[in-house]
JSON list of C-alpha atoms in Angstrom, two decimals:
[
{"chain": "L", "resi": 178, "resn": "ALA", "atom": "CA", "xyz": [-0.03, -0.02, 0.03]},
{"chain": "L", "resi": 179, "resn": "GLN", "atom": "CA", "xyz": [1.47, 3.28, -0.73]},
{"chain": "L", "resi": 180, "resn": "THR", "atom": "CA", "xyz": [1.95, 5.68, 2.10]},
{"chain": "L", "resi": 181, "resn": "VAL", "atom": "CA", "xyz": [2.55, 9.59, 2.19]},
{"chain": "L", "resi": 182, "resn": "THR", "atom": "CA", "xyz": [4.78, 11.60, 4.69]},
{"chain": "L", "resi": 183, "resn": "GLN", "atom": "CA", "xyz": [5.13, 15.08, 5.60]},
{"chain": "L", "resi": 184, "resn": "SER", "atom": "CA", "xyz": [7.52, 15.50, 8.25]},
{"chain": "L", "resi": 185, "resn": "GLN", "atom": "CA", "xyz": [6.71, 18.80, 8.88]},
{"chain": "L", "resi": 186, "resn": "PRO", "atom": "CA", "xyz": [3.75, 19.11, 11.27]},
{"chain": "L", "resi": 187, "resn": "GLU", "atom": "CA", "xyz": [4.03, 23.14, 11.25]},
{"chain": "L", "resi": 188, "resn": "MET", "atom": "CA", "xyz": [6.02, 25.55, 9.30]},
{"chain": "L", "resi": 189, "resn": "SER", "atom": "CA", "xyz": [6.11, 29.55, 9.16]},
{"chain": "L", "resi": 190, "resn": "VAL", "atom": "CA", "xyz": [7.17, 32.09, 6.80]},
{"chain": "L", "resi": 191, "resn": "GLN", "atom": "CA", "xyz": [7.39, 35.74, 6.96]},
{"chain": "L", "resi": 192, "resn": "GLU", "atom": "CA", "xyz": [5.20, 37.33, 4.14]},
{"chain": "L", "resi": 193, "resn": "ALA", "atom": "CA", "xyz": [6.58, 37.94, 0.75]},
{"chain": "L", "resi": 194, "resn": "GLU", "atom": "CA", "xyz": [9.20, 35.34, 1.48]},
{"chain": "L", "resi": 195, "resn": "THR", "atom": "CA", "xyz": [9.65, 31.82, 0.08]},
{"chain": "L", "resi": 196, "resn": "VAL", "atom": "CA", "xyz": [8.81, 28.48, 1.81]},
{"chain": "L", "resi": 197, "resn": "THR", "atom": "CA", "xyz": [9.15, 25.05, 1.31]},
{"chain": "L", "resi": 198, "resn": "LEU", "atom": "CA", "xyz": [6.90, 22.14, 2.38]},
{"chain": "L", "resi": 199, "resn": "SER", "atom": "CA", "xyz": [8.32, 18.63, 2.29]},
{"chain": "L", "resi": 200, "resn": "CYS", "atom": "CA", "xyz": [6.54, 15.42, 1.41]},
{"chain": "L", "resi": 201, "resn": "THR", "atom": "CA", "xyz": [7.94, 12.02, 0.57]},
{"chain": "L", "resi": 202, "resn": "TYR", "atom": "CA", "xyz": [6.05, 8.85, -0.44]},
{"chain": "L", "resi": 203, "resn": "ASP", "atom": "CA", "xyz": [6.70, 4.84, -0.85]},
{"chain": "L", "resi": 204, "resn": "THR", "atom": "CA", "xyz": [5.05, 3.27, -3.72]},
{"chain": "L", "resi": 205, "resn": "SER", "atom": "CA", "xyz": [6.33, 0.20, -5.89]},
{"chain": "L", "resi": 206, "resn": "GLU", "atom": "CA", "xyz": [4.16, 1.81, -8.87]},
{"chain": "L", "resi": 207, "resn": "SER", "atom": "CA", "xyz": [6.08, 3.62, -11.79]},
{"chain": "L", "resi": 208, "resn": "ASP", "atom": "CA", "xyz": [3.08, 5.59, -12.93]},
{"chain": "L", "resi": 209, "resn": "TYR", "atom": "CA", "xyz": [1.11, 7.81, -10.65]},
{"chain": "L", "resi": 210, "resn": "TYR", "atom": "CA", "xyz": [-0.18, 11.43, -9.71]},
{"chain": "L", "resi": 211, "resn": "LEU", "atom": "CA", "xyz": [0.72, 13.63, -6.97]},
{"chain": "L", "resi": 212, "resn": "PHE", "atom": "CA", "xyz": [-1.10, 16.28, -5.55]},
{"chain": "L", "resi": 213, "resn": "TRP", "atom": "CA", "xyz": [-0.59, 19.41, -2.84]},
{"chain": "L", "resi": 214, "resn": "TYR", "atom": "CA", "xyz": [-4.34, 20.34, -1.23]},
{"chain": "L", "resi": 215, "resn": "LYS", "atom": "CA", "xyz": [-4.60, 23.46, 0.66]},
{"chain": "L", "resi": 216, "resn": "GLN", "atom": "CA", "xyz": [-7.13, 23.50, 3.66]},
{"chain": "L", "resi": 217, "resn": "PRO", "atom": "CA", "xyz": [-7.74, 26.84, 5.18]},
{"chain": "L", "resi": 218, "resn": "PRO", "atom": "CA", "xyz": [-9.60, 27.14, 8.48]},
{"chain": "L", "resi": 219, "resn": "SER", "atom": "CA", "xyz": [-12.96, 27.55, 6.05]},
{"chain": "L", "resi": 220, "resn": "ARG", "atom": "CA", "xyz": [-12.25, 23.60, 6.03]},
{"chain": "L", "resi": 221, "resn": "GLN", "atom": "CA", "xyz": [-12.54, 23.45, 2.14]},
{"chain": "L", "resi": 222, "resn": "MET", "atom": "CA", "xyz": [-10.05, 21.34, 0.11]},
{"chain": "L", "resi": 223, "resn": "ILE", "atom": "CA", "xyz": [-8.64, 23.21, -2.49]},
{"chain": "L", "resi": 224, "resn": "LEU", "atom": "CA", "xyz": [-6.32, 21.97, -5.12]},
{"chain": "L", "resi": 225, "resn": "VAL", "atom": "CA", "xyz": [-3.21, 23.46, -5.31]},
{"chain": "L", "resi": 226, "resn": "ILE", "atom": "CA", "xyz": [-1.05, 21.59, -7.99]},
{"chain": "L", "resi": 227, "resn": "ARG", "atom": "CA", "xyz": [-0.65, 18.65, -9.46]},
{"chain": "L", "resi": 228, "resn": "GLN", "atom": "CA", "xyz": [2.26, 16.38, -11.07]},
{"chain": "L", "resi": 229, "resn": "GLU", "atom": "CA", "xyz": [2.06, 13.27, -13.23]},
{"chain": "L", "resi": 230, "resn": "ALA", "atom": "CA", "xyz": [4.88, 11.12, -12.70]},
{"chain": "L", "resi": 231, "resn": "TYR", "atom": "CA", "xyz": [5.85, 10.26, -15.88]},
{"chain": "L", "resi": 232, "resn": "LYS", "atom": "CA", "xyz": [6.23, 14.14, -16.69]},
{"chain": "L", "resi": 233, "resn": "GLN", "atom": "CA", "xyz": [9.99, 15.17, -15.73]},
{"chain": "L", "resi": 234, "resn": "GLN", "atom": "CA", "xyz": [8.99, 18.55, -15.67]},
{"chain": "L", "resi": 235, "resn": "ASN", "atom": "CA", "xyz": [8.08, 20.40, -12.57]},
{"chain": "L", "resi": 236, "resn": "ALA", "atom": "CA", "xyz": [4.61, 21.56, -11.96]},
{"chain": "L", "resi": 237, "resn": "THR", "atom": "CA", "xyz": [4.06, 25.21, -11.48]},
{"chain": "L", "resi": 238, "resn": "GLU", "atom": "CA", "xyz": [1.06, 27.05, -10.88]},
{"chain": "L", "resi": 239, "resn": "ASN", "atom": "CA", "xyz": [1.87, 31.17, -10.23]},
{"chain": "L", "resi": 240, "resn": "ARG", "atom": "CA", "xyz": [3.58, 31.50, -6.97]},
{"chain": "L", "resi": 241, "resn": "PHE", "atom": "CA", "xyz": [2.94, 27.67, -6.35]},
{"chain": "L", "resi": 242, "resn": "SER", "atom": "CA", "xyz": [5.85, 25.31, -7.72]},
{"chain": "L", "resi": 243, "resn": "VAL", "atom": "CA", "xyz": [6.90, 21.76, -6.99]},
{"chain": "L", "resi": 244, "resn": "ASN", "atom": "CA", "xyz": [10.28, 19.98, -6.94]},
{"chain": "L", "resi": 245, "resn": "PHE", "atom": "CA", "xyz": [9.41, 16.31, -7.97]},
{"chain": "L", "resi": 246, "resn": "GLN", "atom": "CA", "xyz": [12.40, 14.06, -7.55]},
{"chain": "L", "resi": 247, "resn": "LYS", "atom": "CA", "xyz": [11.12, 10.52, -8.66]},
{"chain": "L", "resi": 248, "resn": "ALA", "atom": "CA", "xyz": [13.98, 8.62, -7.65]},
{"chain": "L", "resi": 249, "resn": "ALA", "atom": "CA", "xyz": [13.88, 10.02, -4.37]},
{"chain": "L", "resi": 250, "resn": "LYS", "atom": "CA", "xyz": [10.22, 9.60, -4.01]},
{"chain": "L", "resi": 251, "resn": "SER", "atom": "CA", "xyz": [9.83, 13.47, -3.28]},
{"chain": "L", "resi": 252, "resn": "PHE", "atom": "CA", "xyz": [7.55, 15.88, -4.07]},
{"chain": "L", "resi": 253, "resn": "SER", "atom": "CA", "xyz": [8.06, 19.25, -2.24]},
{"chain": "L", "resi": 254, "resn": "LEU", "atom": "CA", "xyz": [6.10, 22.42, -2.71]},
{"chain": "L", "resi": 255, "resn": "LYS", "atom": "CA", "xyz": [7.66, 26.09, -2.84]},
{"chain": "L", "resi": 256, "resn": "ILE", "atom": "CA", "xyz": [5.43, 28.92, -2.00]},
{"chain": "L", "resi": 257, "resn": "SER", "atom": "CA", "xyz": [7.11, 32.35, -3.30]},
{"chain": "L", "resi": 258, "resn": "ASP", "atom": "CA", "xyz": [6.03, 35.57, -2.21]},
{"chain": "L", "resi": 259, "resn": "SER", "atom": "CA", "xyz": [4.07, 34.39, 0.53]},
{"chain": "L", "resi": 260, "resn": "GLN", "atom": "CA", "xyz": [0.76, 35.74, 1.46]},
{"chain": "L", "resi": 261, "resn": "LEU", "atom": "CA", "xyz": [-1.55, 35.94, 4.30]},
{"chain": "L", "resi": 262, "resn": "GLY", "atom": "CA", "xyz": [-4.25, 33.88, 2.46]},
{"chain": "L", "resi": 263, "resn": "ASP", "atom": "CA", "xyz": [-1.40, 31.27, 2.26]},
{"chain": "L", "resi": 264, "resn": "ALA", "atom": "CA", "xyz": [-1.93, 30.20, 5.56]},
{"chain": "L", "resi": 265, "resn": "ALA", "atom": "CA", "xyz": [-3.87, 26.74, 5.93]},
{"chain": "L", "resi": 266, "resn": "MET", "atom": "CA", "xyz": [-2.94, 23.17, 6.31]},
{"chain": "L", "resi": 267, "resn": "TYR", "atom": "CA", "xyz": [-1.48, 21.87, 3.36]},
{"chain": "L", "resi": 268, "resn": "PHE", "atom": "CA", "xyz": [-1.77, 18.14, 2.31]},
{"chain": "L", "resi": 269, "resn": "CYS", "atom": "CA", "xyz": [0.28, 16.13, 0.02]},
{"chain": "L", "resi": 270, "resn": "ALA", "atom": "CA", "xyz": [-1.73, 13.29, -1.69]},
{"chain": "L", "resi": 271, "resn": "TYR", "atom": "CA", "xyz": [-0.77, 10.21, -3.81]},
{"chain": "L", "resi": 272, "resn": "ARG", "atom": "CA", "xyz": [-3.01, 8.73, -6.17]},
{"chain": "L", "resi": 273, "resn": "SER", "atom": "CA", "xyz": [-2.65, 5.39, -8.51]},
{"chain": "L", "resi": 274, "resn": "THR", "atom": "CA", "xyz": [-2.95, 5.14, -11.99]},
{"chain": "L", "resi": 275, "resn": "GLN", "atom": "CA", "xyz": [-4.42, 1.39, -11.73]},
{"chain": "L", "resi": 276, "resn": "GLY", "atom": "CA", "xyz": [-7.83, 1.13, -12.61]},
{"chain": "L", "resi": 277, "resn": "GLY", "atom": "CA", "xyz": [-10.13, 0.78, -9.67]},
{"chain": "L", "resi": 278, "resn": "SER", "atom": "CA", "xyz": [-7.69, 2.46, -7.25]},
{"chain": "L", "resi": 279, "resn": "GLU", "atom": "CA", "xyz": [-8.12, 6.27, -7.95]},
{"chain": "L", "resi": 280, "resn": "LYS", "atom": "CA", "xyz": [-8.39, 6.85, -4.18]},
{"chain": "L", "resi": 281, "resn": "LEU", "atom": "CA", "xyz": [-6.21, 10.04, -2.68]},
{"chain": "L", "resi": 282, "resn": "VAL", "atom": "CA", "xyz": [-4.08, 8.88, -0.05]},
{"chain": "L", "resi": 283, "resn": "PHE", "atom": "CA", "xyz": [-3.22, 11.71, 1.93]},
{"chain": "L", "resi": 284, "resn": "GLY", "atom": "CA", "xyz": [-0.09, 13.01, 4.36]},
{"chain": "L", "resi": 285, "resn": "LYS", "atom": "CA", "xyz": [-0.58, 13.92, 7.57]},
{"chain": "L", "resi": 286, "resn": "GLY", "atom": "CA", "xyz": [-0.59, 17.69, 6.62]},
{"chain": "L", "resi": 287, "resn": "THR", "atom": "CA", "xyz": [1.71, 20.20, 7.31]},
{"chain": "L", "resi": 288, "resn": "LYS", "atom": "CA", "xyz": [0.33, 23.85, 9.18]},
{"chain": "L", "resi": 289, "resn": "LEU", "atom": "CA", "xyz": [1.62, 26.70, 7.29]},
{"chain": "L", "resi": 290, "resn": "THR", "atom": "CA", "xyz": [1.68, 30.22, 9.50]},
{"chain": "L", "resi": 291, "resn": "VAL", "atom": "CA", "xyz": [2.33, 33.29, 7.40]},
{"chain": "L", "resi": 292, "resn": "ASN", "atom": "CA", "xyz": [3.46, 35.80, 9.71]},
{"chain": "L", "resi": 293, "resn": "PRO", "atom": "CA", "xyz": [2.91, 39.60, 8.51]},
{"chain": "E", "resi": 152, "resn": "ALA", "atom": "CA", "xyz": [-17.91, 27.88, -12.01]},
{"chain": "E", "resi": 153, "resn": "ALA", "atom": "CA", "xyz": [-20.26, 25.46, -10.52]},
{"chain": "E", "resi": 154, "resn": "GLY", "atom": "CA", "xyz": [-18.56, 23.16, -7.50]},
{"chain": "E", "resi": 155, "resn": "VAL", "atom": "CA", "xyz": [-19.52, 20.01, -5.51]},
{"chain": "E", "resi": 156, "resn": "ILE", "atom": "CA", "xyz": [-22.49, 20.49, -3.47]},
{"chain": "E", "resi": 157, "resn": "GLN", "atom": "CA", "xyz": [-22.69, 18.90, 0.09]},
{"chain": "E", "resi": 158, "resn": "SER", "atom": "CA", "xyz": [-25.93, 18.79, 2.09]},
{"chain": "E", "resi": 159, "resn": "PRO", "atom": "CA", "xyz": [-26.22, 19.28, 5.18]},
{"chain": "E", "resi": 160, "resn": "ARG", "atom": "CA", "xyz": [-23.37, 21.27, 5.74]},
{"chain": "E", "resi": 161, "resn": "HIS", "atom": "CA", "xyz": [-23.54, 20.47, 9.69]},
{"chain": "E", "resi": 162, "resn": "LEU", "atom": "CA", "xyz": [-25.27, 17.75, 11.24]},
{"chain": "E", "resi": 163, "resn": "ILE", "atom": "CA", "xyz": [-26.09, 16.73, 15.03]},
{"chain": "E", "resi": 164, "resn": "LYS", "atom": "CA", "xyz": [-27.09, 13.38, 16.05]},
{"chain": "E", "resi": 165, "resn": "GLU", "atom": "CA", "xyz": [-27.17, 11.08, 18.80]},
{"chain": "E", "resi": 166, "resn": "LYS", "atom": "CA", "xyz": [-25.71, 7.98, 19.48]},
{"chain": "E", "resi": 167, "resn": "ARG", "atom": "CA", "xyz": [-27.44, 4.91, 17.51]},
{"chain": "E", "resi": 168, "resn": "GLU", "atom": "CA", "xyz": [-29.04, 7.42, 15.26]},
{"chain": "E", "resi": 169, "resn": "THR", "atom": "CA", "xyz": [-29.23, 7.25, 11.60]},
{"chain": "E", "resi": 170, "resn": "ALA", "atom": "CA", "xyz": [-27.66, 10.11, 9.24]},
{"chain": "E", "resi": 171, "resn": "THR", "atom": "CA", "xyz": [-27.80, 10.72, 5.39]},
{"chain": "E", "resi": 172, "resn": "LEU", "atom": "CA", "xyz": [-25.28, 12.87, 3.75]},
{"chain": "E", "resi": 173, "resn": "LYS", "atom": "CA", "xyz": [-25.81, 13.92, 0.21]},
{"chain": "E", "resi": 174, "resn": "CYS", "atom": "CA", "xyz": [-23.34, 15.03, -2.62]},
{"chain": "E", "resi": 175, "resn": "TYR", "atom": "CA", "xyz": [-24.19, 16.73, -5.82]},
{"chain": "E", "resi": 176, "resn": "PRO", "atom": "CA", "xyz": [-20.99, 16.52, -8.26]},
{"chain": "E", "resi": 177, "resn": "ILE", "atom": "CA", "xyz": [-19.88, 19.05, -10.73]},
{"chain": "E", "resi": 178, "resn": "PRO", "atom": "CA", "xyz": [-22.00, 18.84, -13.79]},
{"chain": "E", "resi": 179, "resn": "ARG", "atom": "CA", "xyz": [-20.87, 16.23, -16.01]},
{"chain": "E", "resi": 180, "resn": "HIS", "atom": "CA", "xyz": [-18.45, 14.87, -13.20]},
{"chain": "E", "resi": 181, "resn": "ASP", "atom": "CA", "xyz": [-19.30, 10.83, -13.05]},
{"chain": "E", "resi": 182, "resn": "THR", "atom": "CA", "xyz": [-17.32, 9.94, -10.58]},
{"chain": "E", "resi": 183, "resn": "VAL", "atom": "CA", "xyz": [-17.87, 10.55, -6.77]},
{"chain": "E", "resi": 184, "resn": "TYR", "atom": "CA", "xyz": [-15.68, 9.98, -3.54]},
{"chain": "E", "resi": 185, "resn": "TRP", "atom": "CA", "xyz": [-16.39, 9.87, -0.11]},
{"chain": "E", "resi": 186, "resn": "TYR", "atom": "CA", "xyz": [-13.68, 10.67, 2.71]},
{"chain": "E", "resi": 187, "resn": "GLN", "atom": "CA", "xyz": [-14.11, 11.28, 6.17]},
{"chain": "E", "resi": 188, "resn": "GLN", "atom": "CA", "xyz": [-11.64, 13.67, 8.59]},
{"chain": "E", "resi": 189, "resn": "GLY", "atom": "CA", "xyz": [-11.48, 13.11, 12.13]},
{"chain": "E", "resi": 190, "resn": "PRO", "atom": "CA", "xyz": [-10.44, 16.05, 14.07]},
{"chain": "E", "resi": 191, "resn": "GLY", "atom": "CA", "xyz": [-6.82, 17.10, 13.31]},
{"chain": "E", "resi": 192, "resn": "GLN", "atom": "CA", "xyz": [-6.51, 13.97, 10.93]},
{"chain": "E", "resi": 193, "resn": "ASP", "atom": "CA", "xyz": [-5.93, 13.64, 7.35]},
{"chain": "E", "resi": 194, "resn": "PRO", "atom": "CA", "xyz": [-9.05, 12.70, 5.32]},
{"chain": "E", "resi": 195, "resn": "GLN", "atom": "CA", "xyz": [-8.95, 9.08, 4.97]},
{"chain": "E", "resi": 196, "resn": "PHE", "atom": "CA", "xyz": [-10.94, 7.25, 1.85]},
{"chain": "E", "resi": 197, "resn": "LEU", "atom": "CA", "xyz": [-14.28, 5.48, 2.54]},
{"chain": "E", "resi": 198, "resn": "ILE", "atom": "CA", "xyz": [-15.85, 4.58, -0.91]},
{"chain": "E", "resi": 199, "resn": "SER", "atom": "CA", "xyz": [-15.95, 5.78, -4.68]},
{"chain": "E", "resi": 200, "resn": "PHE", "atom": "CA", "xyz": [-18.39, 5.47, -7.67]},
{"chain": "E", "resi": 201, "resn": "TYR", "atom": "CA", "xyz": [-18.13, 5.61, -11.23]},
{"chain": "E", "resi": 202, "resn": "GLU", "atom": "CA", "xyz": [-20.93, 5.66, -13.61]},
{"chain": "E", "resi": 203, "resn": "LYS", "atom": "CA", "xyz": [-23.17, 4.51, -10.76]},
{"chain": "E", "resi": 204, "resn": "MET", "atom": "CA", "xyz": [-21.01, 1.38, -9.75]},
{"chain": "E", "resi": 205, "resn": "GLN", "atom": "CA", "xyz": [-18.89, 1.36, -6.92]},
{"chain": "E", "resi": 206, "resn": "SER", "atom": "CA", "xyz": [-15.29, 1.47, -7.99]},
{"chain": "E", "resi": 207, "resn": "ASP", "atom": "CA", "xyz": [-13.13, 1.11, -4.86]},
{"chain": "E", "resi": 208, "resn": "LYS", "atom": "CA", "xyz": [-13.71, 0.78, -1.07]},
{"chain": "E", "resi": 209, "resn": "GLY", "atom": "CA", "xyz": [-11.82, 2.13, 1.94]},
{"chain": "E", "resi": 210, "resn": "SER", "atom": "CA", "xyz": [-12.00, 1.87, 5.44]},
{"chain": "E", "resi": 211, "resn": "ILE", "atom": "CA", "xyz": [-15.73, 2.35, 5.55]},
{"chain": "E", "resi": 212, "resn": "PRO", "atom": "CA", "xyz": [-17.47, 0.43, 8.45]},
{"chain": "E", "resi": 213, "resn": "ASP", "atom": "CA", "xyz": [-20.23, -1.90, 7.78]},
{"chain": "E", "resi": 214, "resn": "ARG", "atom": "CA", "xyz": [-22.78, 0.41, 9.32]},
{"chain": "E", "resi": 215, "resn": "PHE", "atom": "CA", "xyz": [-22.27, 2.94, 6.41]},
{"chain": "E", "resi": 216, "resn": "SER", "atom": "CA", "xyz": [-23.64, 2.45, 3.20]},
{"chain": "E", "resi": 217, "resn": "ALA", "atom": "CA", "xyz": [-23.23, 4.48, -0.05]},
{"chain": "E", "resi": 218, "resn": "GLN", "atom": "CA", "xyz": [-24.97, 4.91, -3.72]},
{"chain": "E", "resi": 219, "resn": "GLN", "atom": "CA", "xyz": [-24.38, 6.87, -6.69]},
{"chain": "E", "resi": 220, "resn": "PHE", "atom": "CA", "xyz": [-27.73, 7.74, -8.53]},
{"chain": "E", "resi": 221, "resn": "SER", "atom": "CA", "xyz": [-28.92, 8.10, -12.09]},
{"chain": "E", "resi": 222, "resn": "ASP", "atom": "CA", "xyz": [-28.09, 11.99, -12.00]},
{"chain": "E", "resi": 223, "resn": "TYR", "atom": "CA", "xyz": [-24.95, 11.01, -10.49]},
{"chain": "E", "resi": 224, "resn": "HIS", "atom": "CA", "xyz": [-25.44, 12.47, -7.16]},
{"chain": "E", "resi": 225, "resn": "SER", "atom": "CA", "xyz": [-24.21, 10.21, -4.06]},
{"chain": "E", "resi": 226, "resn": "GLU", "atom": "CA", "xyz": [-25.74, 9.47, -0.72]},
{"chain": "E", "resi": 227, "resn": "LEU", "atom": "CA", "xyz": [-23.88, 8.13, 2.13]},
{"chain": "E", "resi": 228, "resn": "ASN", "atom": "CA", "xyz": [-25.98, 6.44, 4.76]},
{"chain": "E", "resi": 229, "resn": "MET", "atom": "CA", "xyz": [-24.56, 5.90, 7.99]},
{"chain": "E", "resi": 230, "resn": "SER", "atom": "CA", "xyz": [-26.66, 3.89, 11.17]},
{"chain": "E", "resi": 231, "resn": "SER", "atom": "CA", "xyz": [-25.91, 3.07, 14.38]},
{"chain": "E", "resi": 232, "resn": "LEU", "atom": "CA", "xyz": [-23.93, 6.08, 14.75]},
{"chain": "E", "resi": 233, "resn": "GLU", "atom": "CA", "xyz": [-21.12, 6.05, 17.21]},
{"chain": "E", "resi": 234, "resn": "LEU", "atom": "CA", "xyz": [-19.28, 8.80, 19.00]},
{"chain": "E", "resi": 235, "resn": "GLY", "atom": "CA", "xyz": [-16.15, 8.23, 17.09]},
{"chain": "E", "resi": 236, "resn": "ASP", "atom": "CA", "xyz": [-18.31, 8.99, 13.87]},
{"chain": "E", "resi": 237, "resn": "SER", "atom": "CA", "xyz": [-17.67, 12.80, 14.33]},
{"chain": "E", "resi": 238, "resn": "ALA", "atom": "CA", "xyz": [-16.00, 14.03, 11.79]},
{"chain": "E", "resi": 239, "resn": "LEU", "atom": "CA", "xyz": [-15.99, 16.29, 8.71]},
{"chain": "E", "resi": 240, "resn": "TYR", "atom": "CA", "xyz": [-17.03, 14.16, 5.83]},
{"chain": "E", "resi": 241, "resn": "PHE", "atom": "CA", "xyz": [-16.20, 15.46, 2.23]},
{"chain": "E", "resi": 242, "resn": "CYS", "atom": "CA", "xyz": [-17.38, 14.15, -1.14]},
{"chain": "E", "resi": 243, "resn": "ALA", "atom": "CA", "xyz": [-15.19, 14.89, -4.20]},
{"chain": "E", "resi": 244, "resn": "SER", "atom": "CA", "xyz": [-16.11, 14.49, -7.77]},
{"chain": "E", "resi": 245, "resn": "SER", "atom": "CA", "xyz": [-14.00, 14.15, -11.09]},
{"chain": "E", "resi": 246, "resn": "LEU", "atom": "CA", "xyz": [-14.73, 13.66, -14.75]},
{"chain": "E", "resi": 247, "resn": "GLY", "atom": "CA", "xyz": [-13.70, 10.10, -15.37]},
{"chain": "E", "resi": 248, "resn": "VAL", "atom": "CA", "xyz": [-10.80, 8.53, -13.85]},
{"chain": "E", "resi": 249, "resn": "GLY", "atom": "CA", "xyz": [-7.09, 8.69, -14.86]},
{"chain": "E", "resi": 250, "resn": "ASN", "atom": "CA", "xyz": [-5.32, 12.01, -14.60]},
{"chain": "E", "resi": 251, "resn": "GLN", "atom": "CA", "xyz": [-8.53, 14.28, -13.73]},
{"chain": "E", "resi": 252, "resn": "PRO", "atom": "CA", "xyz": [-8.28, 15.96, -10.38]},
{"chain": "E", "resi": 253, "resn": "GLN", "atom": "CA", "xyz": [-10.55, 15.31, -7.79]},
{"chain": "E", "resi": 254, "resn": "HIS", "atom": "CA", "xyz": [-12.55, 18.43, -6.51]},
{"chain": "E", "resi": 255, "resn": "PHE", "atom": "CA", "xyz": [-13.70, 18.72, -3.13]},
{"chain": "E", "resi": 256, "resn": "GLY", "atom": "CA", "xyz": [-17.16, 20.02, -1.83]},
{"chain": "E", "resi": 257, "resn": "ASP", "atom": "CA", "xyz": [-17.20, 21.98, 1.55]},
{"chain": "E", "resi": 258, "resn": "GLY", "atom": "CA", "xyz": [-17.76, 19.20, 3.67]},
{"chain": "E", "resi": 259, "resn": "THR", "atom": "CA", "xyz": [-20.56, 18.03, 6.10]},
{"chain": "E", "resi": 260, "resn": "ARG", "atom": "CA", "xyz": [-19.39, 18.24, 9.70]},
{"chain": "E", "resi": 261, "resn": "LEU", "atom": "CA", "xyz": [-21.38, 15.44, 11.69]},
{"chain": "E", "resi": 262, "resn": "SER", "atom": "CA", "xyz": [-21.49, 15.72, 15.42]},
{"chain": "E", "resi": 263, "resn": "ILE", "atom": "CA", "xyz": [-22.44, 12.94, 17.41]},
{"chain": "E", "resi": 264, "resn": "LEU", "atom": "CA", "xyz": [-23.60, 13.67, 20.78]}
]
């Protein structure tokens, strides 16, 4: 079974600075998807960014980018120019590509605080 | 853009009661997923449906059942409720499977007294 590990329960960053959230995963599959979801205090689960394992190019969405290291099974999220609205719980998630197994497997989350 | 609609937003029940949670996916989405998120926990997968058929099953108690209807909305039925069932229940939907991302609703907060 796949597992996702987020080793940083909490992180903090100053407004306008850059922060990197770590995520590692364990799988025997060669093709899969990885996601970062954001959960603010309003409790919504918001998709931040996704990466397909067969793509070597790191995904980027505006101020959010990932560092995908397939061999190391690492999938970190970098947030540039941090804003107060970025404060939230961030979950890293894995999804298999095998048919009938499309569920998301989440890490325990990293709580990000943005200081003004 | 239309999002995933879950109802009710909050629900309070007592032990041994039953509850039904509803999920209306994004229009044209044919796949629905249910997740349970306990206090301070990560979401745990319960069950999913694709084209009205169960496609995957996770750690869903036998006291729970779910189905997807012809209009693709889904209902999660929970019986003999226990204190430990208090959680945030998310529904997510996607268009088919494969590389399509799951879009989450705002969740139903279930509290068992």
